[in-house]
Amino acid sequence: MGKRVLIVGGVAGGASVAARVRRLDENAEIVMFERGPHVSFSNCALPYYLSGEIEESETLVLMNPDVFRNQYNIEARTRSEVIAVHAEQKTITVKNLDTGDTYEEAYDKLVLSPGASPIVPPLEGVTSEHVFTVRNVVDIERLQGFVSKQAIEDVVVIGGGFIGIEVAENLVHAGKKVTLVEAQNQVMAPFDYDMVQILHKEMIDNGMDLILGDGIQSVKADHIVLASGKTVKAQAVIMAIGVRPETSLAKEAGLEIGKTGGIKVDHSYRTSAPDIYAVGDAIEVHHKITGQKTRLALAGPAQRQARAAADDMYGIPHRNNGVIGSSAIQVFNMNAASTGLNERTCEQVGYDYDVAFVIPSDKVGIMPNSNPMYFKLIFEKPTGRVLGAQAIGRGNVDKRIDVIASMIMMHATLEDLKELELCYSPVFGTAKDVVNFAALAGLNILNGVIKQVRFNDVRELVEQGATIIDGREPGEFKHGHIKTAINIPLSEFRQRLDEIPTDKPIYVHCRSGQRSYNMVKALTNLGYDNVYNIAGSYLGTCLYEYFNDQQQGREPIVTNYNFR
Amino acid sequence: MGKRVLIVGGVAGGASVAARVRRLDENAEIVMFERGPHVSFSNCALPYYLSGEIEESETLVLMNPDVFRNQYNIEARTRSEVIAVHAEQKTITVKNLDTGDTYEEAYDKLVLSPGASPIVPPLEGVTSEHVFTVRNVVDIERLQGFVSKQAIEDVVVIGGGFIGIEVAENLVHAGKKVTLVEAQNQVMAPFDYDMVQILHKEMIDNGMDLILGDGIQSVKADHIVLASGKTVKAQAVIMAIGVRPETSLAKEAGLEIGKTGGIKVDHSYRTSAPDIYAVGDAIEVHHKITGQKTRLALAGPAQRQARAAADDMYGIPHRNNGVIGSSAIQVFNMNAASTGLNERTCEQVGYDYDVAFVIPSDKVGIMPNSNPMYFKLIFEKPTGRVLGAQAIGRGNVDKRIDVIASMIMMHATLEDLKELELCYSPVFGTAKDVVNFAALAGLNILNGVIKQVRFNDVRELVEQGATIIDGREPGEFKHGHIKTAINIPLSEFRQRLDEIPTDKPIYVHCRSGQRSYNMVKALTNLGYDNVYNIAGSYLGTCLYEYFNDQQQGREPIVTNYNFR
């Protein structure tokens, strides 16, 4: 007889452990217990059912228990909740949710992959029929049935993370009037405040109402009340504030829980009890860059953890590289991706870091569908080690972030990144790729070759009456410029040096930063010693200011927004 | 006064040197000499003018001499051919191609960036008016004018490299009947013979005539004659056999030429003569993986070389990582990309290598526009070092190849690749990315956990009467299968072990390789010791056989081709 391997949870982590154990051992007895009616469904694809992009909810279920049995000789017991783990006896107690019966099962190895559950604060009205969470296929079918059948018009989504935004967007596509409410001053925590303004703009441009810095206080029959007292019409409310690791079973079994609230595991995803492993959203993991413990609810790492745990049962050594946190999202026509640390996390950990911000074309400018890509690269000082990156644009941001993620995993510096030889055709990119470009900009900053301020500093510069030079051509200046900027094009500045003061700081920008970089270098070489490039230039300034100006009704610092 | 820097050639390499020198030195005197009428045009985008994807040929010229002068204080002399270099005197002789006058110019530093010229063998008729090459904007305007104005119907392109295929495809889009002739038995040398069949199929499926293994013998007024004696109707002929580095100027100046035929340069792109640099398609470069000298006509490396040469003039040290050869091409609806070594180059260099071939989905299978991606990963034995990769599919192959290119640059092994944490959303990819998947498959081979044959071996297996098991479901089998295969689905094989012989080798496949991998592992664990996975499975077999069957009219080994 082979090992008896029991698995709590039958989605990403659990199903992967089961399949891997079977590949390692044809004789193992493998049983997966899943509380819900489905195993092995695609959580990440759930929101796309709301818009009809995924047409049939059955397709969300990737493999049913029959397939597990027939193809892999794995028993998948659905509607079966594991309600207790007896670590000393090496048994679990299972409750059949259809009959209410409970029974015990013995294991040689037990794997906990219970996942994480949506956080629903105990507010007035949150248990109403028209309040939803989105965790599984049943949830999304129920939500879809509700919003489509009852001619629901106004929907509120609480929470601006991945699930909140994806649900909100798909409901917009389904024709709903959607308000997204986020308690922080920005959506999508993996992105910094400056980058995320592009997503804020994209959401409101596509008809979504976006309320930031306000939380939910109570749910009424046809509206919600926010912490600010404001009310928002809503015949349906989706709670997507965040998720909490499912640790109750582990806690009751006496397993150690980490400081982050996830189940504590070692190199091989063993818990504190012998022969019990834990993987997926419920555990705490090692962050490769910071060395700190963290939690990360992503499918890719869960699959790697599952494989490692299975391997460990059979004495196969494996690496544990920790996590860096790579993710991507589509928000209407904008793609956004990030990896590694953002500025907020750098500050929390106390890293000495700096930032390159560039806006190159995502492919050769003369090709159709060439678009600017907003790219932020974060690196350590003085080492130049790559710490993280964020990219947003209409083009293939995920490609560039995957390259950065690879480079972070390999401990790369800006010098390594600068030298990368990536594949190029005008159809796919540019000869000097976005990531090469960002590395060069970063090295200029790291080496002190150029000084910069950033587009989020521009309003303050304007208010202080700083000397801002716009290096674009007069035709571009005419179509929109920073109100206090002087237009001295790159093509004329050598003849107009007398207009550039030598006794105070000069801040130079153009459209995307390329021409201003050249002007700053030239002025510095000519002896101007207090010249700054405005990273992000006019494009970045417009994107940064646009949303806040709209929301706050404040006076724009530009004569006309320009986003091309 | 600053340095006097003269540059021969005003396209990728030359223009980049000029711009970089200016950024380093506001006082340098910089003059670029270009034989043609344009500097700084996009060679790589030229073919897209033929189909109208790029509408105006003027846009192909990225910067004209006025912009160089005004923005960068760089003098760009077009229609000016440098006809001699006097290395001892540090002067050059320039011929004004409009007036015929010659004059001398002195330099402190000279940069040769003459590029490479299309090879045109001295055949009968090749100097005719209807024979073209494609190197610059003048060429493409002339070709476009010819094929559009004279109601040309039949066009032959000689050569199946990047330019040949891109020109041929764009002429198909322009409504021409196009025949592509290639002397080798495959197009696109960066790809191995097995992978490239997908491109062969795509070209013929899109109405292109493809003649392989045959060369051009002579050009007649309305047809060409091939080496085989065959004739092909052609009112226009494009010669795209390859390029030859422009070294005549360097040779006459006494500069050392490398064994590969390119100008020899050192770490800093200095030639054998003092104060003379050379960059771009005319030089020979160091191959990072093989350590051999090679030539590589690509824009990205040219730009990096240009920057390094300029830096060296100012005493700024730089890295020279050599090249790995990353490239990409779109062929109708297929995208193809490659990096590093292919099997042919591995064999030439004498590497001990093996191959993982996988066909995962490019994004989550239930999302719209999910497609199989054909992915080949080449690694060194016994180290597992990643040597190269090739990817073809409808989706974003360039992303996966850029990741592999990054990993090669960082000396990664399969273990590193397996652990990569890439960004995932169902819109962009799969939780276990294509590259993770390929690394896992590669490790199974490297570790001897699984034995494989490949889809290009299937015909021989069929002819030998080998035992081939098709692990797909009966419904799939019915729609097309290998003629001699026995259908034992993964879902039934445990009950049908008596049908699987134990006394001879067993070859297992399914659709893409995932189910057959599981069956092979199970059979091996059950004690079958001579079981092979057919890498590439049914999809790969169909793609590999299809084109050759069509071309050679040979008997298919499958009952029905299936490409989904």
Coordinates of N, CA and C in Angstrom, one line a residue, chain A residues 20 22-26 42 44-45 48 53-54 59-60 62 70-73 166 296 298-301 303-304 307 319 321-330 335-338 364 366-368 396 398-399 401-403 405-407 409-413 415-416 418-428 431-432 436 440 444 473 490-494 515 517-518 521-522 525-526, chain B residues 20 22-26 42 44-45 48 53-54 59-60 62 70-73 166 296 298-301 303-304 307 319 321-330 335-338 364 366-368 396 398-399 401-403 405-407 409-413 415-416 418-428 431-432 436 440 444 473 490-494 515 517-518 521-522 525-526:
Chain A
R20 N 0.4 16.1 -8.3 CA 1.8 15.9 -8.2 C 2.1 14.6 -7.4
R22 N 0.2 12.0 -7.3 CA -0.1 10.9 -8.2 C 1.0 10.6 -9.1
R23 N 1.6 11.7 -9.7 CA 2.7 11.5 -10.6 C 3.9 10.8 -9.9
L24 N 4.1 11.1 -8.6 CA 5.2 10.5 -7.9 C 5.0 9.1 -7.4
D25 N 3.7 8.8 -7.3 CA 3.4 7.5 -6.6 C 2.1 7.0 -7.1
E26 N 2.2 6.0 -7.9 CA 0.9 5.4 -8.5 C 0.1 4.7 -7.4
S42 N -11.4 28.0 -11.8 CA -10.5 29.1 -12.0 C -11.0 30.3 -11.3
C44 N -9.5 33.0 -10.7 CA -9.1 34.3 -11.3 C -10.0 34.7 -12.4
A45 N -10.7 33.7 -13.0 CA -11.5 34.0 -14.2 C -12.9 34.3 -13.8
Y48 N -15.0 37.4 -15.2 CA -15.3 37.5 -16.6 C -16.6 36.8 -17.0
E53 N -17.9 37.5 -21.1 CA -16.7 37.2 -21.8 C -16.4 35.7 -21.7
I54 N -16.7 35.2 -20.5 CA -16.8 33.7 -20.3 C -18.3 33.4 -20.3
T59 N -17.8 26.2 -17.6 CA -16.5 26.1 -18.1 C -15.5 26.7 -17.0
L60 N -16.0 27.4 -16.0 CA -15.1 27.9 -14.9 C -14.6 26.7 -14.1
L62 N -12.7 23.6 -14.0 CA -11.7 23.0 -15.0 C -11.7 21.5 -15.0
N70 N -11.1 9.2 -12.8 CA -10.8 8.4 -13.9 C -9.3 8.7 -14.4
Q71 N -9.0 9.9 -14.5 CA -7.6 10.2 -15.1 C -6.5 10.1 -14.1
Y72 N -6.8 10.4 -12.8 CA -5.7 10.5 -11.9 C -5.9 9.6 -10.7
N73 N -7.0 8.8 -10.6 CA -7.2 8.0 -9.5 C -7.2 8.8 -8.2
E166 N -12.0 44.0 -11.2 CA -12.4 43.1 -12.3 C -13.9 42.9 -12.3
L296 N 0.4 36.3 0.4 CA 0.3 36.6 -1.0 C -0.7 35.6 -1.6
L298 N -2.0 34.4 -4.5 CA -1.8 34.3 -6.0 C -1.7 32.9 -6.4
A299 N -2.2 32.5 -7.5 CA -2.3 31.1 -8.0 C -0.9 30.5 -8.3
G300 N 0.0 31.3 -8.9 CA 1.3 30.8 -9.4 C 2.1 30.3 -8.2
P301 N 2.3 31.1 -7.2 CA 3.0 30.6 -6.0 C 2.3 29.4 -5.3
Q303 N 0.7 27.0 -6.7 CA 1.1 25.8 -7.5 C 2.5 25.4 -7.2
R304 N 3.4 26.3 -7.1 CA 4.8 26.0 -6.8 C 4.9 25.4 -5.4
R307 N 3.6 21.7 -5.4 CA 4.6 20.8 -5.9 C 5.7 20.5 -4.9
R319 N 13.8 23.8 -4.2 CA 14.2 25.2 -3.8 C 13.0 25.9 -3.2
N321 N 12.4 29.8 -3.2 CA 12.9 31.1 -3.5 C 12.1 32.2 -2.8
G322 N 11.1 31.9 -2.1 CA 10.2 32.9 -1.6 C 9.4 33.5 -2.7
V323 N 8.8 34.6 -2.4 CA 7.9 35.3 -3.4 C 8.4 36.7 -3.6
I324 N 8.1 37.3 -4.8 CA 8.4 38.7 -5.0 C 7.1 39.4 -5.3
G325 N 6.0 38.7 -5.6 CA 4.7 39.4 -5.8 C 4.6 40.1 -7.2
S326 N 4.4 39.2 -8.2 CA 4.2 39.7 -9.6 C 2.7 39.6 -9.9
S327 N 2.2 40.6 -10.5 CA 0.7 40.5 -10.8 C 0.4 41.4 -11.9
A328 N -0.8 41.2 -12.5 CA -1.2 42.0 -13.7 C -2.7 42.1 -13.7
I329 N -3.2 43.2 -14.3 CA -4.7 43.3 -14.4 C -5.0 44.1 -15.6
Q330 N -6.1 43.8 -16.2 CA -6.6 44.7 -17.3 C -7.7 45.6 -16.8
N335 N -3.6 48.1 -19.6 CA -3.0 46.9 -19.0 C -2.1 47.4 -17.9
A336 N -2.1 46.8 -16.8 CA -1.2 47.2 -15.7 C -0.6 46.0 -15.1
A337 N 0.7 46.1 -14.8 CA 1.4 45.0 -14.2 C 2.5 45.5 -13.3
S338 N 2.8 44.7 -12.3 CA 3.9 45.1 -11.3 C 4.6 43.9 -10.8
V364 N 7.5 50.4 -32.2 CA 8.1 51.5 -33.1 C 7.0 52.5 -33.4
I366 N 6.1 54.5 -35.6 CA 5.4 54.6 -36.9 C 4.5 53.4 -37.2
M367 N 4.5 52.4 -36.3 CA 3.6 51.2 -36.6 C 2.2 51.6 -36.0
P368 N 1.2 51.0 -36.6 CA -0.1 51.2 -36.1 C -0.2 50.6 -34.6
N396 N 1.7 45.8 -24.3 CA 2.1 44.6 -23.6 C 3.0 44.9 -22.4
D398 N 2.7 43.4 -19.5 CA 3.0 42.2 -18.8 C 4.4 41.6 -19.3
K399 N 4.7 41.8 -20.6 CA 6.0 41.4 -21.1 C 7.1 42.0 -20.4
I401 N 7.1 43.6 -17.5 CA 7.2 43.2 -16.0 C 7.7 41.8 -15.8
D402 N 7.4 40.9 -16.7 CA 7.9 39.5 -16.6 C 9.4 39.5 -16.8
V403 N 9.9 40.4 -17.6 CA 11.4 40.5 -17.7 C 12.0 41.0 -16.4
A405 N 10.7 40.8 -13.5 CA 10.5 39.8 -12.4 C 11.6 38.7 -12.6
S406 N 11.9 38.4 -13.8 CA 13.0 37.4 -14.1 C 14.3 38.0 -13.5
M407 N 14.6 39.2 -13.8 CA 15.8 39.9 -13.4 C 15.9 40.0 -11.9
M409 N 14.5 37.9 -9.8 CA 14.8 36.6 -9.3 C 16.2 36.2 -9.4
M410 N 16.9 36.8 -10.4 CA 18.3 36.5 -10.7 C 19.2 37.5 -10.1
H411 N 18.7 38.4 -9.1 CA 19.5 39.3 -8.4 C 20.2 40.3 -9.3
A412 N 19.5 40.8 -10.3 CA 20.1 41.7 -11.3 C 20.2 43.1 -10.8
T413 N 21.2 43.8 -11.4 CA 21.3 45.3 -11.2 C 20.9 46.0 -12.5
E415 N 22.8 47.6 -14.4 CA 23.7 47.3 -15.4 C 23.3 46.1 -16.2
D416 N 22.9 45.1 -15.5 CA 22.4 43.8 -16.2 C 21.2 44.2 -17.1
K418 N 20.3 47.0 -18.4 CA 20.7 47.8 -19.5 C 21.2 47.0 -20.7
E419 N 21.9 45.9 -20.4 CA 22.5 45.1 -21.4 C 21.6 44.0 -22.0
L420 N 20.4 43.8 -21.5 CA 19.6 42.7 -22.0 C 19.4 42.8 -23.5
E421 N 19.5 41.7 -24.1 CA 19.2 41.6 -25.6 C 17.9 40.9 -25.8
L422 N 16.9 41.7 -26.0 CA 15.5 41.2 -26.1 C 15.1 41.1 -27.6
C423 N 14.1 40.3 -27.9 CA 13.7 40.1 -29.3 C 13.0 41.3 -29.8
Y424 N 13.3 41.7 -31.0 CA 12.7 43.0 -31.5 C 12.3 42.8 -32.9
S425 N 11.1 43.3 -33.2 CA 10.6 43.5 -34.5 C 9.6 44.7 -34.3
P426 N 9.5 45.5 -35.4 CA 8.6 46.7 -35.2 C 7.2 46.3 -34.7
V427 N 6.8 45.1 -35.0 CA 5.5 44.6 -34.6 C 5.4 44.4 -33.1
F428 N 6.5 44.1 -32.5 CA 6.4 43.7 -31.1 C 7.0 44.7 -30.1
A431 N 13.8 48.7 -30.7 CA 15.2 48.1 -30.7 C 15.8 48.3 -29.3
K432 N 15.6 49.5 -28.8 CA 16.0 49.6 -27.4 C 14.7 49.5 -26.6
N436 N 15.3 48.3 -21.2 CA 16.7 48.9 -21.4 C 16.6 50.4 -21.2
L440 N 18.7 52.5 -18.4 CA 19.6 53.6 -18.7 C 19.2 54.9 -17.9
N444 N 21.6 56.8 -15.0 CA 21.9 58.2 -15.0 C 21.6 58.8 -13.6
E473 N 8.2 71.6 -29.2 CA 8.1 72.6 -30.2 C 6.8 73.5 -30.0
L490 N 13.9 72.3 -27.6 CA 15.3 71.7 -27.7 C 15.9 72.2 -29.0
S491 N 15.2 72.4 -30.0 CA 15.7 72.8 -31.3 C 16.2 74.3 -31.3
E492 N 15.9 75.0 -30.2 CA 16.3 76.5 -30.2 C 17.1 76.9 -29.0
F493 N 17.2 76.0 -28.0 CA 17.8 76.5 -26.7 C 19.2 76.9 -26.8
R494 N 20.0 76.4 -27.8 CA 21.4 76.8 -27.9 C 21.5 78.2 -28.3
R515 N 13.5 64.4 -25.0 CA 14.1 65.7 -25.3 C 14.6 66.5 -24.1
Y517 N 15.7 65.3 -21.4 CA 16.9 64.6 -20.9 C 18.1 65.2 -21.7
N518 N 18.0 65.3 -23.0 CA 19.0 65.8 -23.8 C 19.3 67.3 -23.5
K521 N 21.2 67.4 -20.1 CA 22.6 67.0 -20.3 C 23.4 68.1 -20.9
A522 N 22.8 68.8 -21.9 CA 23.6 69.8 -22.6 C 23.8 71.0 -21.7
N525 N 26.4 70.2 -19.2 CA 27.7 70.2 -19.8 C 28.2 71.7 -20.1
L526 N 27.2 72.6 -20.2 CA 27.5 74.0 -20.5 C 27.8 74.7 -19.2
Chain B
R20 N 24.8 60.1 -28.6 CA 25.4 59.8 -27.4 C 26.6 60.7 -27.1
R22 N 27.0 63.7 -28.3 CA 26.5 65.0 -28.0 C 26.1 65.1 -26.5
R23 N 25.4 64.0 -26.0 CA 25.0 64.1 -24.6 C 26.2 64.1 -23.6
L24 N 27.3 63.5 -24.1 CA 28.5 63.5 -23.3 C 29.3 64.8 -23.4
D25 N 29.2 65.5 -24.5 CA 30.1 66.6 -24.8 C 29.4 67.6 -25.6
E26 N 29.0 68.7 -25.0 CA 28.3 69.8 -25.7 C 29.3 70.5 -26.7
S42 N 14.0 53.8 -40.2 CA 13.7 52.5 -39.6 C 13.8 51.4 -40.6
C44 N 13.9 48.3 -40.1 CA 13.1 47.1 -39.8 C 11.7 47.3 -40.2
A45 N 11.2 48.5 -40.3 CA 9.8 48.8 -40.6 C 9.6 48.9 -42.1
Y48 N 6.7 47.0 -44.1 CA 5.3 47.3 -43.8 C 4.7 48.5 -44.6
E53 N 0.4 49.2 -44.3 CA 0.4 49.2 -42.8 C 1.1 50.5 -42.3
I54 N 2.2 50.8 -43.0 CA 2.7 52.1 -42.8 C 2.4 52.9 -44.1
T59 N 7.3 58.8 -43.2 CA 7.4 58.5 -41.8 C 8.4 57.5 -41.4
L60 N 8.9 56.7 -42.5 CA 10.0 55.8 -42.2 C 11.3 56.5 -41.9
L62 N 13.0 58.8 -39.5 CA 12.7 59.1 -38.1 C 13.1 60.6 -37.8
N70 N 19.3 71.1 -35.5 CA 18.7 72.0 -34.5 C 18.6 71.4 -33.1
Q71 N 18.3 70.1 -33.0 CA 18.1 69.6 -31.7 C 19.4 69.1 -31.0
Y72 N 20.3 68.6 -31.9 CA 21.5 68.0 -31.3 C 22.8 68.6 -31.8
N73 N 22.7 69.7 -32.6 CA 23.9 70.3 -33.1 C 24.8 69.3 -33.7
E166 N 9.0 39.1 -44.5 CA 8.2 40.3 -44.3 C 7.8 41.0 -45.6
L296 N 25.9 39.6 -36.5 CA 24.5 39.7 -36.2 C 24.0 41.0 -36.6
L298 N 21.4 43.1 -36.2 CA 20.2 43.5 -35.5 C 20.4 44.9 -34.9
A299 N 19.2 45.6 -34.8 CA 19.3 47.0 -34.4 C 19.6 47.2 -32.9
G300 N 19.1 46.3 -32.1 CA 19.3 46.5 -30.6 C 20.8 46.4 -30.3
P301 N 21.5 45.4 -30.7 CA 23.0 45.3 -30.4 C 23.7 46.5 -31.0
Q303 N 22.7 49.5 -31.4 CA 22.6 50.7 -30.5 C 23.4 50.6 -29.2
R304 N 23.5 49.4 -28.7 CA 24.4 49.2 -27.5 C 25.8 49.4 -27.8
R307 N 26.6 53.2 -28.2 CA 26.7 53.8 -26.9 C 28.1 53.5 -26.3
R319 N 30.3 47.6 -20.1 CA 30.3 46.2 -20.2 C 30.2 45.8 -21.7
N321 N 28.8 42.5 -23.1 CA 28.3 41.1 -22.8 C 28.2 40.2 -24.0
G322 N 28.6 40.7 -25.1 CA 28.5 39.9 -26.3 C 27.0 39.9 -26.7
V323 N 26.7 39.0 -27.6 CA 25.3 38.9 -28.1 C 24.8 37.4 -27.9
I324 N 23.5 37.3 -27.8 CA 22.9 36.0 -27.8 C 22.0 35.7 -29.0
G325 N 21.6 36.8 -29.7 CA 20.8 36.6 -30.9 C 19.3 36.4 -30.6
S326 N 18.6 37.5 -30.1 CA 17.2 37.4 -29.9 C 16.4 38.1 -31.0
S327 N 15.4 37.4 -31.5 CA 14.7 38.0 -32.6 C 13.2 37.6 -32.7
A328 N 12.4 38.3 -33.4 CA 11.0 38.0 -33.5 C 10.5 38.3 -34.9
I329 N 9.5 37.7 -35.3 CA 8.8 38.0 -36.6 C 7.4 37.6 -36.5
Q330 N 6.5 38.4 -37.2 CA 5.2 38.0 -37.3 C 5.0 37.5 -38.7
N335 N 2.9 34.4 -34.5 CA 4.1 35.1 -34.0 C 5.2 34.1 -33.7
A336 N 6.4 34.5 -34.0 CA 7.5 33.6 -33.8 C 8.7 34.4 -33.2
A337 N 9.3 33.8 -32.2 CA 10.4 34.5 -31.6 C 11.4 33.4 -31.1
S338 N 12.7 33.8 -31.1 CA 13.7 32.9 -30.6 C 14.9 33.7 -30.0
V364 N -5.3 31.4 -20.0 CA -6.2 30.4 -19.4 C -7.2 29.9 -20.5
I366 N -10.1 28.9 -20.8 CA -11.5 29.3 -21.0 C -11.7 30.7 -21.4
M367 N -10.6 31.5 -21.5 CA -10.7 32.9 -21.9 C -10.8 32.9 -23.4
P368 N -11.5 33.9 -24.0 CA -11.5 34.1 -25.4 C -10.0 34.3 -25.9
N396 N 1.3 35.8 -27.4 CA 2.5 36.6 -27.1 C 3.8 35.8 -26.9
D398 N 6.7 36.6 -27.9 CA 7.8 37.5 -27.7 C 8.0 37.7 -26.2
K399 N 6.9 37.7 -25.4 CA 7.0 37.8 -23.9 C 7.8 36.6 -23.4
I401 N 9.9 34.6 -24.9 CA 11.3 34.6 -25.4 C 12.1 35.7 -24.7
D402 N 11.5 36.8 -24.4 CA 12.2 37.8 -23.7 C 12.6 37.4 -22.3
V403 N 11.7 36.6 -21.7 CA 12.0 36.1 -20.4 C 13.2 35.1 -20.5
A405 N 15.5 35.1 -22.8 CA 16.7 35.9 -23.1 C 17.3 36.5 -21.9
S406 N 16.4 37.0 -21.0 CA 16.9 37.6 -19.7 C 17.5 36.5 -18.9
M407 N 17.0 35.3 -18.9 CA 17.5 34.3 -18.0 C 18.9 33.8 -18.6
M409 N 20.9 35.7 -20.3 CA 21.9 36.8 -20.0 C 22.4 36.6 -18.5
M410 N 21.5 36.1 -17.6 CA 21.9 36.0 -16.2 C 22.4 34.5 -15.9
H411 N 22.8 33.8 -16.9 CA 23.4 32.4 -16.7 C 22.4 31.5 -16.0
A412 N 21.2 31.5 -16.3 CA 20.2 30.7 -15.5 C 20.2 29.3 -15.9
T413 N 19.8 28.4 -15.0 CA 19.5 27.0 -15.2 C 18.0 26.7 -15.3
E415 N 16.4 25.1 -13.2 CA 15.9 25.3 -11.8 C 15.5 26.7 -11.6
D416 N 16.3 27.6 -12.1 CA 16.0 29.1 -11.9 C 14.7 29.4 -12.7
K418 N 12.3 27.4 -13.6 CA 11.1 26.7 -13.0 C 10.5 27.6 -11.9
E419 N 11.4 28.3 -11.2 CA 10.9 29.0 -10.0 C 10.5 30.4 -10.3
L420 N 10.6 30.9 -11.6 CA 10.2 32.3 -11.9 C 8.8 32.6 -11.5
E421 N 8.7 33.7 -10.8 CA 7.3 34.2 -10.4 C 6.9 35.3 -11.4
L422 N 6.1 35.0 -12.4 CA 5.8 35.9 -13.4 C 4.4 36.5 -13.2
C423 N 4.0 37.6 -13.8 CA 2.7 38.2 -13.5 C 1.6 37.4 -14.2
Y424 N 0.6 37.2 -13.5 CA -0.5 36.4 -14.0 C -1.9 37.0 -13.8
S425 N -2.6 37.0 -14.9 CA -4.1 37.3 -14.9 C -4.6 36.4 -16.0
P426 N -5.8 35.9 -16.0 CA -6.3 35.1 -17.1 C -6.3 35.8 -18.4
V427 N -6.3 37.2 -18.4 CA -6.2 38.0 -19.6 C -4.9 37.8 -20.2
F428 N -3.8 37.6 -19.5 CA -2.5 37.7 -20.0 C -1.7 36.3 -20.1
A431 N -1.4 30.6 -14.7 CA -0.7 30.7 -13.4 C 0.7 30.0 -13.4
K432 N 0.7 28.9 -14.1 CA 2.0 28.3 -14.4 C 2.3 28.7 -15.8
N436 N 7.7 28.4 -17.2 CA 7.7 27.5 -16.0 C 7.5 26.0 -16.5
L440 N 9.9 22.8 -16.2 CA 9.6 21.5 -15.5 C 9.8 20.3 -16.5
N444 N 12.5 17.2 -16.0 CA 12.1 15.8 -16.0 C 13.1 15.0 -16.9
E473 N -9.3 11.0 -25.3 CA -10.7 10.4 -25.2 C -11.1 9.9 -26.6
L490 N -6.3 8.2 -21.0 CA -5.7 8.3 -19.6 C -6.8 7.9 -18.6
S491 N -8.1 8.2 -19.0 CA -9.2 7.9 -18.0 C -9.5 6.4 -17.9
E492 N -8.9 5.6 -18.8 CA -9.2 4.2 -18.8 C -8.0 3.3 -18.6
F493 N -6.8 3.8 -18.7 CA -5.6 2.9 -18.9 C -5.4 2.0 -17.7
R494 N -5.8 2.5 -16.5 CA -5.6 1.6 -15.3 C -6.4 0.4 -15.4
R515 N -1.5 14.9 -20.8 CA -2.1 13.7 -20.3 C -1.1 12.5 -20.6
Y517 N 2.1 12.7 -20.5 CA 3.1 12.8 -19.4 C 2.6 12.1 -18.2
N518 N 1.4 12.3 -17.8 CA 0.8 11.6 -16.6 C 0.7 10.1 -16.8
K521 N 4.3 8.7 -16.6 CA 4.8 8.6 -15.2 C 4.1 7.4 -14.5
A522 N 2.8 7.3 -14.7 CA 2.1 6.2 -14.0 C 2.6 4.8 -14.4
N525 N 5.9 4.2 -13.0 CA 5.8 3.8 -11.6 C 5.2 2.4 -11.4
L526 N 4.5 2.0 -12.3 CA 3.9 0.6 -12.3 C 4.9 -0.5 -12.7

